[in-house]
PDB file of C-alpha atoms and ligand atoms in Angstrom:
ATOM      1  CA  MET A   1     -22.159   1.766  24.450  1.00 56.00           C
ATOM      2  CA  ALA A   2     -21.192   5.053  26.146  1.00 55.00           C
ATOM      3  CA  THR A   3     -24.054   5.016  28.586  1.00 56.00           C
ATOM      4  CA  ALA A   4     -24.607   1.286  28.706  1.00 53.00           C
ATOM      5  CA  ASP A   5     -21.045   0.373  29.640  1.00 49.00           C
ATOM      6  CA  THR A   6     -21.197   2.366  32.863  1.00 56.00           C
ATOM      7  CA  GLU A   7     -24.075   0.185  34.053  1.00 66.00           C
ATOM      8  CA  LYS A   8     -23.449  -3.086  32.363  1.00 83.00           C
ATOM      9  CA  GLN A   9     -20.691  -5.625  32.862  1.00 95.00           C
ATOM     10  CA  TRP A  10     -19.641  -6.425  29.343  1.00 97.00           C
ATOM     11  CA  THR A  11     -18.137  -9.762  28.453  1.00 98.00           C
ATOM     12  CA  ILE A  12     -16.408 -10.692  25.226  1.00 98.00           C
ATOM     13  CA  LEU A  13     -19.518 -12.454  23.968  1.00 98.00           C
ATOM     14  CA  SER A  14     -22.046  -9.796  24.951  1.00 98.00           C
ATOM     15  CA  LEU A  15     -19.894  -7.085  23.358  1.00 98.00           C
ATOM     16  CA  ILE A  16     -19.518  -9.066  20.136  1.00 98.00           C
ATOM     17  CA  ARG A  17     -23.290  -9.623  19.971  1.00 98.00           C
ATOM     18  CA  TRP A  18     -24.095  -5.996  20.674  1.00 98.00           C
ATOM     19  CA  SER A  19     -21.522  -4.820  18.113  1.00 98.00           C
ATOM     20  CA  GLU A  20     -22.767  -7.205  15.464  1.00 98.00           C
ATOM     21  CA  GLU A  21     -26.235  -5.736  15.731  1.00 98.00           C
ATOM     22  CA  TYR A  22     -24.996  -2.140  15.711  1.00 98.00           C
ATOM     23  CA  LEU A  23     -22.697  -2.686  12.713  1.00 98.00           C
ATOM     24  CA  THR A  24     -25.536  -4.401  10.840  1.00 98.00           C
ATOM     25  CA  GLU A  25     -27.750  -1.363  11.396  1.00 97.00           C
ATOM     26  CA  LYS A  26     -24.976   0.856  10.053  1.00 96.00           C
ATOM     27  CA  GLY A  27     -24.761  -1.243   6.888  1.00 95.00           C
ATOM     28  CA  ILE A  28     -21.286  -2.664   7.513  1.00 96.00           C
ATOM     29  CA  ASP A  29     -20.649  -5.992   5.724  1.00 95.00           C
ATOM     30  CA  SER A  30     -19.509  -9.030   7.739  1.00 97.00           C
ATOM     31  CA  PRO A  31     -20.446  -7.339  11.042  1.00 98.00           C
ATOM     32  CA  ARG A  32     -19.520 -10.224  13.320  1.00 98.00           C
ATOM     33  CA  LEU A  33     -16.124 -10.717  11.687  1.00 98.00           C
ATOM     34  CA  ASN A  34     -15.450  -6.973  11.924  1.00 98.00           C
ATOM     35  CA  ALA A  35     -16.377  -6.925  15.610  1.00 98.00           C
ATOM     36  CA  GLU A  36     -14.277  -9.986  16.407  1.00 98.00           C
ATOM     37  CA  LEU A  37     -11.199  -8.719  14.603  1.00 98.00           C
ATOM     38  CA  MET A  38     -11.390  -5.287  16.236  1.00 98.00           C
ATOM     39  CA  LEU A  39     -11.945  -6.777  19.681  1.00 98.00           C
ATOM     40  CA  ALA A  40      -9.092  -9.232  19.234  1.00 98.00           C
ATOM     41  CA  SER A  41      -6.880  -6.305  18.186  1.00 98.00           C
ATOM     42  CA  ALA A  42      -7.964  -4.158  21.169  1.00 98.00           C
ATOM     43  CA  LEU A  43      -7.242  -7.013  23.564  1.00 98.00           C
ATOM     44  CA  GLY A  44      -4.030  -8.125  21.873  1.00 97.00           C
ATOM     45  CA  TYR A  45      -5.533 -11.568  21.238  1.00 97.00           C
ATOM     46  CA  LYS A  46      -5.716 -13.816  18.229  1.00 96.00           C
ATOM     47  CA  ARG A  47      -9.273 -14.061  16.936  1.00 96.00           C
ATOM     48  CA  ILE A  48      -9.465 -17.701  18.038  1.00 96.00           C
ATOM     49  CA  ASP A  49      -8.654 -16.682  21.640  1.00 96.00           C
ATOM     50  CA  LEU A  50     -11.973 -14.847  21.859  1.00 97.00           C
ATOM     51  CA  TYR A  51     -13.839 -18.130  21.486  1.00 96.00           C
ATOM     52  CA  THR A  52     -12.231 -19.726  24.514  1.00 96.00           C
ATOM     53  CA  ARG A  53     -12.842 -16.625  26.681  1.00 97.00           C
ATOM     54  CA  PHE A  54     -16.394 -15.612  25.795  1.00 97.00           C
ATOM     55  CA  ASP A  55     -17.317 -14.996  29.455  1.00 97.00           C
ATOM     56  CA  LYS A  56     -14.306 -12.884  30.246  1.00 97.00           C
ATOM     57  CA  PRO A  57     -15.453  -9.609  31.807  1.00 97.00           C
ATOM     58  CA  LEU A  58     -13.974  -6.539  30.107  1.00 97.00           C
ATOM     59  CA  VAL A  59     -12.400  -3.759  32.113  1.00 97.00           C
ATOM     60  CA  ARG A  60     -12.675  -0.060  31.349  1.00 96.00           C
ATOM     61  CA  GLU A  61      -9.328   0.276  29.477  1.00 97.00           C
ATOM     62  CA  GLU A  62     -10.173  -2.685  27.279  1.00 98.00           C
ATOM     63  CA  LEU A  63     -13.566  -1.200  26.476  1.00 98.00           C
ATOM     64  CA  ASP A  64     -11.983   2.173  25.716  1.00 98.00           C
ATOM     65  CA  ARG A  65      -9.437   0.643  23.371  1.00 98.00           C
ATOM     66  CA  TYR A  66     -12.179  -1.261  21.565  1.00 98.00           C
ATOM     67  CA  LYS A  67     -14.435   1.758  21.391  1.00 98.00           C
ATOM     68  CA  ALA A  68     -11.736   3.839  19.679  1.00 98.00           C
ATOM     69  CA  LEU A  69     -11.520   1.227  16.894  1.00 98.00           C
ATOM     70  CA  PHE A  70     -15.266   0.694  16.726  1.00 98.00           C
ATOM     71  CA  VAL A  71     -16.003   4.403  16.234  1.00 98.00           C
ATOM     72  CA  ARG A  72     -13.581   4.523  13.275  1.00 98.00           C
ATOM     73  CA  ARG A  73     -15.344   1.571  11.664  1.00 98.00           C
ATOM     74  CA  ILE A  74     -18.755   3.219  12.148  1.00 97.00           C
ATOM     75  CA  LYS A  75     -17.317   6.162  10.191  1.00 96.00           C
ATOM     76  CA  LYS A  76     -16.594   3.663   7.390  1.00 96.00           C
ATOM     77  CA  GLU A  77     -12.836   3.631   7.684  1.00 97.00           C
ATOM     78  CA  PRO A  78     -11.674   0.348   6.078  1.00 97.00           C
ATOM     79  CA  LEU A  79     -11.089  -2.404   8.626  1.00 98.00           C
ATOM     80  CA  GLN A  80      -7.533  -3.008   7.392  1.00 98.00           C
ATOM     81  CA  TYR A  81      -6.441   0.567   8.219  1.00 98.00           C
ATOM     82  CA  ILE A  82      -8.009   0.245  11.675  1.00 98.00           C
ATOM     83  CA  LEU A  83      -6.247  -3.045  12.359  1.00 98.00           C
ATOM     84  CA  GLY A  84      -3.109  -1.728  10.653  1.00 97.00           C
ATOM     85  CA  HIS A  85      -2.659  -4.773   8.465  1.00 97.00           C
ATOM     86  CA  ALA A  86      -4.024  -6.746   5.510  1.00 98.00           C
ATOM     87  CA  ASP A  87      -3.339 -10.252   4.262  1.00 97.00           C
ATOM     88  CA  PHE A  88      -1.996 -10.880   0.772  1.00 98.00           C
ATOM     89  CA  TYR A  89      -0.913 -14.191  -0.752  1.00 98.00           C
ATOM     90  CA  GLY A  90      -0.808 -15.761   2.694  1.00 98.00           C
ATOM     91  CA  ARG A  91       1.330 -13.084   4.309  1.00 98.00           C
ATOM     92  CA  ARG A  92       0.507 -10.182   6.574  1.00 97.00           C
ATOM     93  CA  PHE A  93       1.352  -6.642   5.475  1.00 98.00           C
ATOM     94  CA  SER A  94       1.244  -3.428   7.479  1.00 98.00           C
ATOM     95  CA  VAL A  95      -0.925  -0.830   5.825  1.00 98.00           C
ATOM     96  CA  CYS A  96      -1.111   2.880   6.565  1.00 95.00           C
ATOM     97  CA  PRO A  97      -3.441   5.443   4.948  1.00 95.00           C
ATOM     98  CA  ASP A  98      -0.707   6.271   2.390  1.00 96.00           C
ATOM     99  CA  VAL A  99      -0.921   2.881   0.699  1.00 98.00           C
ATOM    100  CA  LEU A 100      -3.619   1.018  -1.125  1.00 98.00           C
ATOM    101  CA  ILE A 101      -4.984  -1.955   0.793  1.00 98.00           C
ATOM    102  CA  PRO A 102      -3.717  -5.083  -1.024  1.00 98.00           C
ATOM    103  CA  ARG A 103      -6.551  -6.746  -2.958  1.00 98.00           C
ATOM    104  CA  PRO A 104      -7.127 -10.420  -3.737  1.00 97.00           C
ATOM    105  CA  GLU A 105      -7.291  -9.591  -7.496  1.00 97.00           C
ATOM    106  CA  THR A 106      -3.637  -8.627  -7.341  1.00 98.00           C
ATOM    107  CA  GLU A 107      -2.702 -12.158  -6.277  1.00 98.00           C
ATOM    108  CA  HIS A 108      -3.265 -13.173  -9.927  1.00 98.00           C
ATOM    109  CA  LEU A 109      -0.354 -10.938 -10.913  1.00 98.00           C
ATOM    110  CA  ILE A 110       1.832 -12.933  -8.519  1.00 98.00           C
ATOM    111  CA  GLU A 111       0.620 -16.226  -9.994  1.00 98.00           C
ATOM    112  CA  ALA A 112       1.149 -14.966 -13.543  1.00 98.00           C
ATOM    113  CA  THR A 113       4.723 -13.891 -12.792  1.00 98.00           C
ATOM    114  CA  ILE A 114       5.572 -17.199 -11.107  1.00 98.00           C
ATOM    115  CA  GLU A 115       4.065 -19.063 -14.070  1.00 98.00           C
ATOM    116  CA  ILE A 116       6.271 -17.190 -16.554  1.00 98.00           C
ATOM    117  CA  VAL A 117       9.370 -17.705 -14.388  1.00 98.00           C
ATOM    118  CA  LYS A 118       8.728 -21.455 -14.320  1.00 98.00           C
ATOM    119  CA  GLU A 119       7.747 -21.827 -17.987  1.00 98.00           C
ATOM    120  CA  ASN A 120      10.893 -20.054 -19.105  1.00 97.00           C
ATOM    121  CA  ASP A 121      13.102 -21.422 -16.343  1.00 97.00           C
ATOM    122  CA  ILE A 122      14.349 -17.939 -15.461  1.00 98.00           C
ATOM    123  CA  GLN A 123      16.977 -18.098 -12.692  1.00 98.00           C
ATOM    124  CA  SER A 124      17.230 -15.361 -10.020  1.00 98.00           C
ATOM    125  CA  PRO A 125      15.153 -12.894 -12.038  1.00 98.00           C
ATOM    126  CA  GLY A 126      15.661  -9.144 -11.805  1.00 98.00           C
ATOM    127  CA  ILE A 127      12.264  -7.567 -11.238  1.00 99.00           C
ATOM    128  CA  LEU A 128      11.154  -3.927 -11.336  1.00 98.00           C
ATOM    129  CA  ASP A 129       7.939  -3.201  -9.374  1.00 98.00           C
ATOM    130  CA  ILE A 130       6.421   0.114 -10.385  1.00 98.00           C
ATOM    131  CA  GLY A 131       4.131   1.769  -7.790  1.00 98.00           C
ATOM    132  CA  THR A 132       4.944  -0.570  -4.944  1.00 98.00           C
ATOM    133  CA  GLY A 133       2.607   0.927  -2.301  1.00 98.00           C
ATOM    134  CA  SER A 134       2.626  -1.426   0.702  1.00 98.00           C
ATOM    135  CA  GLY A 135       5.262  -3.459  -1.155  1.00 98.00           C
ATOM    136  CA  CYS A 136       2.925  -6.457  -1.302  1.00 98.00           C
ATOM    137  CA  ILE A 137       3.903  -7.408  -4.887  1.00 99.00           C
ATOM    138  CA  ALA A 138       7.663  -6.870  -4.506  1.00 98.00           C
ATOM    139  CA  ILE A 139       7.845  -8.655  -1.165  1.00 98.00           C
ATOM    140  CA  THR A 140       5.668 -11.590  -2.215  1.00 98.00           C
ATOM    141  CA  LEU A 141       7.747 -12.126  -5.366  1.00 98.00           C
ATOM    142  CA  ALA A 142      10.981 -11.902  -3.363  1.00 98.00           C
ATOM    143  CA  ALA A 143       9.635 -14.483  -0.926  1.00 98.00           C
ATOM    144  CA  GLU A 144       8.159 -16.826  -3.544  1.00 98.00           C
ATOM    145  CA  ILE A 145      10.840 -16.757  -6.243  1.00 98.00           C
ATOM    146  CA  GLU A 146      14.242 -18.047  -5.252  1.00 97.00           C
ATOM    147  CA  GLY A 147      17.012 -15.529  -5.722  1.00 98.00           C
ATOM    148  CA  ALA A 148      14.730 -12.832  -7.156  1.00 98.00           C
ATOM    149  CA  VAL A 149      16.292  -9.376  -6.901  1.00 98.00           C
ATOM    150  CA  ILE A 150      13.847  -6.510  -6.895  1.00 98.00           C
ATOM    151  CA  THR A 151      13.815  -2.773  -7.444  1.00 98.00           C
ATOM    152  CA  ALA A 152      10.591  -1.243  -6.182  1.00 98.00           C
ATOM    153  CA  LEU A 153       9.548   2.310  -7.030  1.00 98.00           C
ATOM    154  CA  ASP A 154       6.942   4.653  -5.620  1.00 98.00           C
ATOM    155  CA  VAL A 155       6.317   8.412  -5.604  1.00 97.00           C
ATOM    156  CA  SER A 156       5.378   8.515  -1.937  1.00 97.00           C
ATOM    157  CA  ASP A 157       8.006   8.625   0.828  1.00 98.00           C
ATOM    158  CA  ARG A 158       5.481   7.373   3.325  1.00 97.00           C
ATOM    159  CA  ALA A 159       4.483   4.446   1.123  1.00 98.00           C
ATOM    160  CA  LEU A 160       8.169   3.548   0.704  1.00 98.00           C
ATOM    161  CA  LYS A 161       8.645   3.600   4.476  1.00 98.00           C
ATOM    162  CA  CYS A 162       5.683   1.254   4.900  1.00 98.00           C
ATOM    163  CA  ALA A 163       6.994  -1.050   2.150  1.00 98.00           C
ATOM    164  CA  ASP A 164      10.457  -1.060   3.698  1.00 98.00           C
ATOM    165  CA  GLU A 165       9.012  -2.123   7.069  1.00 98.00           C
ATOM    166  CA  ASN A 166       7.050  -4.874   5.376  1.00 98.00           C
ATOM    167  CA  ALA A 167      10.166  -6.126   3.609  1.00 98.00           C
ATOM    168  CA  ALA A 168      11.997  -6.326   6.941  1.00 98.00           C
ATOM    169  CA  ARG A 169       9.045  -8.114   8.542  1.00 97.00           C
ATOM    170  CA  HIS A 170       9.229 -10.785   5.853  1.00 98.00           C
ATOM    171  CA  ALA A 171      13.031 -10.923   5.896  1.00 98.00           C
ATOM    172  CA  VAL A 172      13.508 -10.047   2.221  1.00 98.00           C
ATOM    173  CA  GLY A 173      14.836  -6.508   2.699  1.00 97.00           C
ATOM    174  CA  ASP A 174      18.285  -7.557   1.466  1.00 98.00           C
ATOM    175  CA  ARG A 175      16.870  -8.432  -1.977  1.00 98.00           C
ATOM    176  CA  ILE A 176      14.685  -5.366  -2.505  1.00 98.00           C
ATOM    177  CA  ASN A 177      15.931  -1.903  -3.320  1.00 98.00           C
ATOM    178  CA  PHE A 178      13.234   0.732  -2.710  1.00 98.00           C
ATOM    179  CA  LYS A 179      13.522   4.021  -4.535  1.00 98.00           C
ATOM    180  CA  LYS A 180      11.472   7.188  -4.870  1.00 98.00           C
ATOM    181  CA  ILE A 181      10.660   7.847  -8.527  1.00 97.00           C
ATOM    182  CA  ASN A 182       7.734   9.237 -10.470  1.00 96.00           C
ATOM    183  CA  ILE A 183       7.718   7.206 -13.657  1.00 95.00           C
ATOM    184  CA  LEU A 184       5.495   9.726 -15.432  1.00 93.00           C
ATOM    185  CA  ASP A 185       8.280  12.303 -15.088  1.00 93.00           C
ATOM    186  CA  PRO A 186      10.519  11.944 -18.181  1.00 88.00           C
ATOM    187  CA  TYR A 187      13.511  13.336 -16.225  1.00 90.00           C
ATOM    188  CA  ASN A 188      13.367  10.538 -13.662  1.00 90.00           C
ATOM    189  CA  ALA A 189      15.641   7.784 -14.953  1.00 93.00           C
ATOM    190  CA  ILE A 190      14.822   4.180 -14.051  1.00 96.00           C
ATOM    191  CA  PRO A 191      17.753   2.656 -12.115  1.00 96.00           C
ATOM    192  CA  ASP A 192      19.593  -0.154 -13.950  1.00 97.00           C
ATOM    193  CA  SER A 193      17.442   0.312 -17.013  1.00 97.00           C
ATOM    194  CA  GLY A 194      17.864  -2.541 -19.502  1.00 97.00           C
ATOM    195  CA  SER A 195      18.657  -5.125 -16.841  1.00 98.00           C
ATOM    196  CA  TYR A 196      15.239  -6.454 -15.865  1.00 98.00           C
ATOM    197  CA  ASP A 197      13.647  -9.818 -16.615  1.00 98.00           C
ATOM    198  CA  PHE A 198      10.306  -8.444 -15.452  1.00 99.00           C
ATOM    199  CA  ILE A 199       8.446  -5.225 -14.927  1.00 98.00           C
ATOM    200  CA  VAL A 200       5.411  -5.787 -12.714  1.00 99.00           C
ATOM    201  CA  SER A 201       2.854  -3.187 -11.771  1.00 98.00           C
ATOM    202  CA  ASN A 202      -0.579  -2.681 -10.315  1.00 98.00           C
ATOM    203  CA  PRO A 203      -0.930   0.914 -11.514  1.00 98.00           C
ATOM    204  CA  PRO A 204      -3.715   3.396 -10.680  1.00 98.00           C
ATOM    205  CA  TYR A 205      -5.898   2.324 -13.597  1.00 98.00           C
ATOM    206  CA  ILE A 206      -9.340   3.520 -12.544  1.00 98.00           C
ATOM    207  CA  PRO A 207     -10.648   6.279 -14.835  1.00 98.00           C
ATOM    208  CA  LEU A 208     -11.593   9.446 -12.908  1.00 98.00           C
ATOM    209  CA  ARG A 209     -15.274   9.089 -13.783  1.00 98.00           C
ATOM    210  CA  GLU A 210     -15.280   5.570 -12.297  1.00 98.00           C
ATOM    211  CA  TRP A 211     -13.369   6.659  -9.192  1.00 98.00           C
ATOM    212  CA  GLU A 212     -16.138   9.181  -8.525  1.00 98.00           C
ATOM    213  CA  LYS A 213     -18.616   6.310  -8.320  1.00 98.00           C
ATOM    214  CA  LEU A 214     -16.598   4.232  -5.838  1.00 97.00           C
ATOM    215  CA  PRO A 215     -18.005   3.701  -2.328  1.00 94.00           C
ATOM    216  CA  ASP A 216     -17.069   6.330   0.266  1.00 93.00           C
ATOM    217  CA  GLU A 217     -15.242   3.678   2.222  1.00 94.00           C
ATOM    218  CA  ILE A 218     -12.655   3.642  -0.585  1.00 97.00           C
ATOM    219  CA  LYS A 219     -12.938   7.227  -1.842  1.00 96.00           C
ATOM    220  CA  ALA A 220     -12.638   8.915   1.544  1.00 96.00           C
ATOM    221  CA  HIS A 221      -9.872   6.696   2.915  1.00 97.00           C
ATOM    222  CA  GLU A 222      -7.630   5.102   0.298  1.00 98.00           C
ATOM    223  CA  PRO A 223      -5.051   7.286  -1.474  1.00 97.00           C
ATOM    224  CA  LYS A 224      -6.545   8.720  -4.645  1.00 98.00           C
ATOM    225  CA  TYR A 225      -3.213   8.684  -6.506  1.00 96.00           C
ATOM    226  CA  ALA A 226      -2.985   4.915  -5.976  1.00 97.00           C
ATOM    227  CA  LEU A 227      -6.368   4.332  -7.581  1.00 98.00           C
ATOM    228  CA  THR A 228      -6.790   6.766 -10.457  1.00 98.00           C
ATOM    229  CA  ASP A 229      -4.619   8.758 -12.866  1.00 97.00           C
ATOM    230  CA  GLU A 230      -7.443  11.369 -12.795  1.00 98.00           C
ATOM    231  CA  ARG A 231      -7.795  10.863 -16.551  1.00 98.00           C
ATOM    232  CA  ASP A 232      -8.880   7.881 -18.662  1.00 98.00           C
ATOM    233  CA  GLY A 233      -7.196   5.300 -16.424  1.00 98.00           C
ATOM    234  CA  LEU A 234      -4.607   4.380 -19.050  1.00 98.00           C
ATOM    235  CA  SER A 235      -1.835   6.967 -18.428  1.00 98.00           C
ATOM    236  CA  PHE A 236       0.330   4.548 -16.456  1.00 98.00           C
ATOM    237  CA  LEU A 237      -0.311   1.619 -18.782  1.00 98.00           C
ATOM    238  CA  ARG A 238       0.713   3.804 -21.746  1.00 98.00           C
ATOM    239  CA  ARG A 239       3.870   4.830 -19.914  1.00 97.00           C
ATOM    240  CA  LEU A 240       4.678   1.252 -18.861  1.00 98.00           C
ATOM    241  CA  THR A 241       4.410  -0.059 -22.416  1.00 98.00           C
ATOM    242  CA  GLU A 242       6.568   2.866 -23.635  1.00 97.00           C
ATOM    243  CA  LEU A 243       9.231   2.188 -21.012  1.00 97.00           C
ATOM    244  CA  ALA A 244       9.216  -1.602 -21.346  1.00 98.00           C
ATOM    245  CA  PRO A 245      11.411  -2.132 -24.443  1.00 98.00           C
ATOM    246  CA  ALA A 246      14.390  -0.136 -23.090  1.00 97.00           C
ATOM    247  CA  THR A 247      13.930  -1.092 -19.432  1.00 98.00           C
ATOM    248  CA  LEU A 248      13.717  -4.850 -19.943  1.00 98.00           C
ATOM    249  CA  LYS A 249      16.428  -7.233 -21.038  1.00 98.00           C
ATOM    250  CA  PRO A 250      15.735  -8.659 -24.502  1.00 97.00           C
ATOM    251  CA  GLY A 251      12.943 -11.185 -23.963  1.00 98.00           C
ATOM    252  CA  GLY A 252      11.869  -9.568 -20.659  1.00 98.00           C
ATOM    253  CA  TRP A 253       8.236  -9.459 -19.594  1.00 98.00           C
ATOM    254  CA  LEU A 254       5.848  -6.677 -18.575  1.00 99.00           C
ATOM    255  CA  ILE A 255       3.015  -7.974 -16.395  1.00 99.00           C
ATOM    256  CA  CYS A 256       0.329  -5.574 -15.182  1.00 98.00           C
ATOM    257  CA  GLU A 257      -2.986  -5.551 -13.447  1.00 98.00           C
ATOM    258  CA  ILE A 258      -5.773  -3.861 -15.405  1.00 98.00           C
ATOM    259  CA  GLY A 259      -9.363  -2.788 -14.744  1.00 98.00           C
ATOM    260  CA  TYR A 260     -12.722  -4.087 -15.851  1.00 96.00           C
ATOM    261  CA  GLY A 261     -13.173  -3.672 -19.609  1.00 97.00           C
ATOM    262  CA  GLN A 262      -9.630  -2.367 -20.239  1.00 98.00           C
ATOM    263  CA  PHE A 263      -8.133  -5.475 -21.836  1.00 98.00           C
ATOM    264  CA  ASP A 264      -8.656  -4.591 -25.525  1.00 98.00           C
ATOM    265  CA  GLU A 265      -7.230  -1.098 -25.186  1.00 98.00           C
ATOM    266  CA  VAL A 266      -4.266  -2.250 -23.116  1.00 98.00           C
ATOM    267  CA  ARG A 267      -3.585  -5.130 -25.496  1.00 98.00           C
ATOM    268  CA  GLU A 268      -3.402  -2.505 -28.242  1.00 98.00           C
ATOM    269  CA  LEU A 269      -0.824  -0.549 -26.192  1.00 98.00           C
ATOM    270  CA  PHE A 270       1.298  -3.699 -25.745  1.00 98.00           C
ATOM    271  CA  ASP A 271       0.970  -4.464 -29.431  1.00 98.00           C
ATOM    272  CA  THR A 272       1.911  -0.966 -30.597  1.00 98.00           C
ATOM    273  CA  SER A 273       5.000  -1.051 -28.413  1.00 98.00           C
ATOM    274  CA  GLY A 274       6.098  -4.341 -30.051  1.00 98.00           C
ATOM    275  CA  ALA A 275       5.187  -6.892 -27.363  1.00 98.00           C
ATOM    276  CA  ARG A 276       4.990 -10.558 -28.334  1.00 98.00           C
ATOM    277  CA  ASP A 277       3.009 -13.497 -26.953  1.00 98.00           C
ATOM    278  CA  ILE A 278       0.517 -11.241 -25.175  1.00 98.00           C
ATOM    279  CA  LYS A 279      -1.297 -13.243 -22.497  1.00 98.00           C
ATOM    280  CA  HIS A 280      -4.046 -12.612 -20.006  1.00 98.00           C
ATOM    281  CA  TRP A 281      -5.174 -14.095 -16.709  1.00 98.00           C
ATOM    282  CA  TYR A 282      -8.671 -13.960 -15.251  1.00 98.00           C
ATOM    283  CA  ASP A 283      -9.653 -13.010 -11.710  1.00 97.00           C
ATOM    284  CA  LEU A 284     -12.213 -14.956  -9.662  1.00 96.00           C
ATOM    285  CA  ALA A 285     -15.013 -12.799 -11.082  1.00 96.00           C
ATOM    286  CA  GLY A 286     -14.056 -13.940 -14.609  1.00 97.00           C
ATOM    287  CA  ILE A 287     -12.591 -10.558 -15.564  1.00 97.00           C
ATOM    288  CA  LYS A 288      -9.389 -10.268 -17.599  1.00 98.00           C
ATOM    289  CA  ARG A 289      -7.410  -8.811 -14.712  1.00 98.00           C
ATOM    290  CA  THR A 290      -3.767  -9.360 -15.573  1.00 98.00           C
ATOM    291  CA  ILE A 291      -1.977  -8.842 -18.885  1.00 98.00           C
ATOM    292  CA  GLY A 292       1.545  -9.809 -19.842  1.00 98.00           C
ATOM    293  CA  GLY A 293       3.783  -9.729 -22.878  1.00 98.00           C
ATOM    294  CA  HIS A 294       7.491  -9.760 -23.710  1.00 98.00           C
ATOM    295  CA  TRP A 295       9.842  -7.826 -25.941  1.00 98.00           C
TER     296      TRP A 295
HETATM  297  N1  LIG B 301       1.478  -2.389  -5.773  1.00 68.94           N
HETATM  298  C1  LIG B 301       0.568  -2.068  -4.738  1.00 68.94           C
HETATM  299  C2  LIG B 301      -0.565  -3.061  -4.696  1.00 68.94           C
HETATM  300  O1  LIG B 301      -0.763  -3.808  -5.585  1.00 68.94           O
HETATM  301  C3  LIG B 301       0.026  -0.638  -4.881  1.00 68.94           C
HETATM  302  C4  LIG B 301      -0.749  -0.449  -6.114  1.00 68.94           C
HETATM  303  C5  LIG B 301      -1.237   0.980  -6.227  1.00 68.94           C
HETATM  304  O2  LIG B 301      -1.013   1.805  -5.318  1.00 68.94           O
HETATM  305  N2  LIG B 301      -1.907   1.254  -7.318  1.00 68.94           N
HETATM  306  O3  LIG B 301      -1.314  -3.107  -3.744  1.00 68.94           O
END
């Protein structure tokens, strides 16, 4: 592009076609979609606007803005960080390199929580979200469950800032209290312990040896502490099941996302801690992805 764009008059369509080919060669999945989303972002358009302006000639500043994004993608930075946002449960969330990109698997945790709220007719539930990251779980639950009041914890100041911005964007900031806490630290007391109807969490459950095998796109760009405990993957799940009985109201639920093949071990942790009615929910790949139980 560097040499070509001095000679050639690029249009939206010719640039998309050229990019699609280049991204394909570099092994990037969904090359056309990637190109369209980055170009729409560089131009300040919606993706659909590109289709009605295929012949629009692109000026130098537009090409430069696009090129800056394109180069990052060639270096395998995840598209969501480049665009600055990701979609989760039908809402848009800002993401920065300090937070995990929300994943579709995590939407099952939302569905599971809503299901339990409805089944048990729980009014204005108090919910504790542990490891909130972008805030996607806390904010979605606040928006989906009437009157839900949420405390959302994270160890990272920068993640909490991102989550706070997302809460404001979705107008639920008044029902979410963000707080910096490391739940593995025994000296860090959970605020309002004993008052929660739910603890929800998508903890860093990937064992270190599995993290090492993840694609570079994830390993080099997403925060390691949000993905792995750098041990067997169960440190946070152990801690959550330990904390649950005293943190929840009697009858309160702990609902967590878990990794591939972890269900039996995590079920055991729930069981040992005295959980009842342990349930699971599958993801679209047929994996037991979410576990819940109450005390
Ligand atoms: N709760 C956030 C999410 O589900 C962050 C999870 C994490 O950082 N492990 O995306």
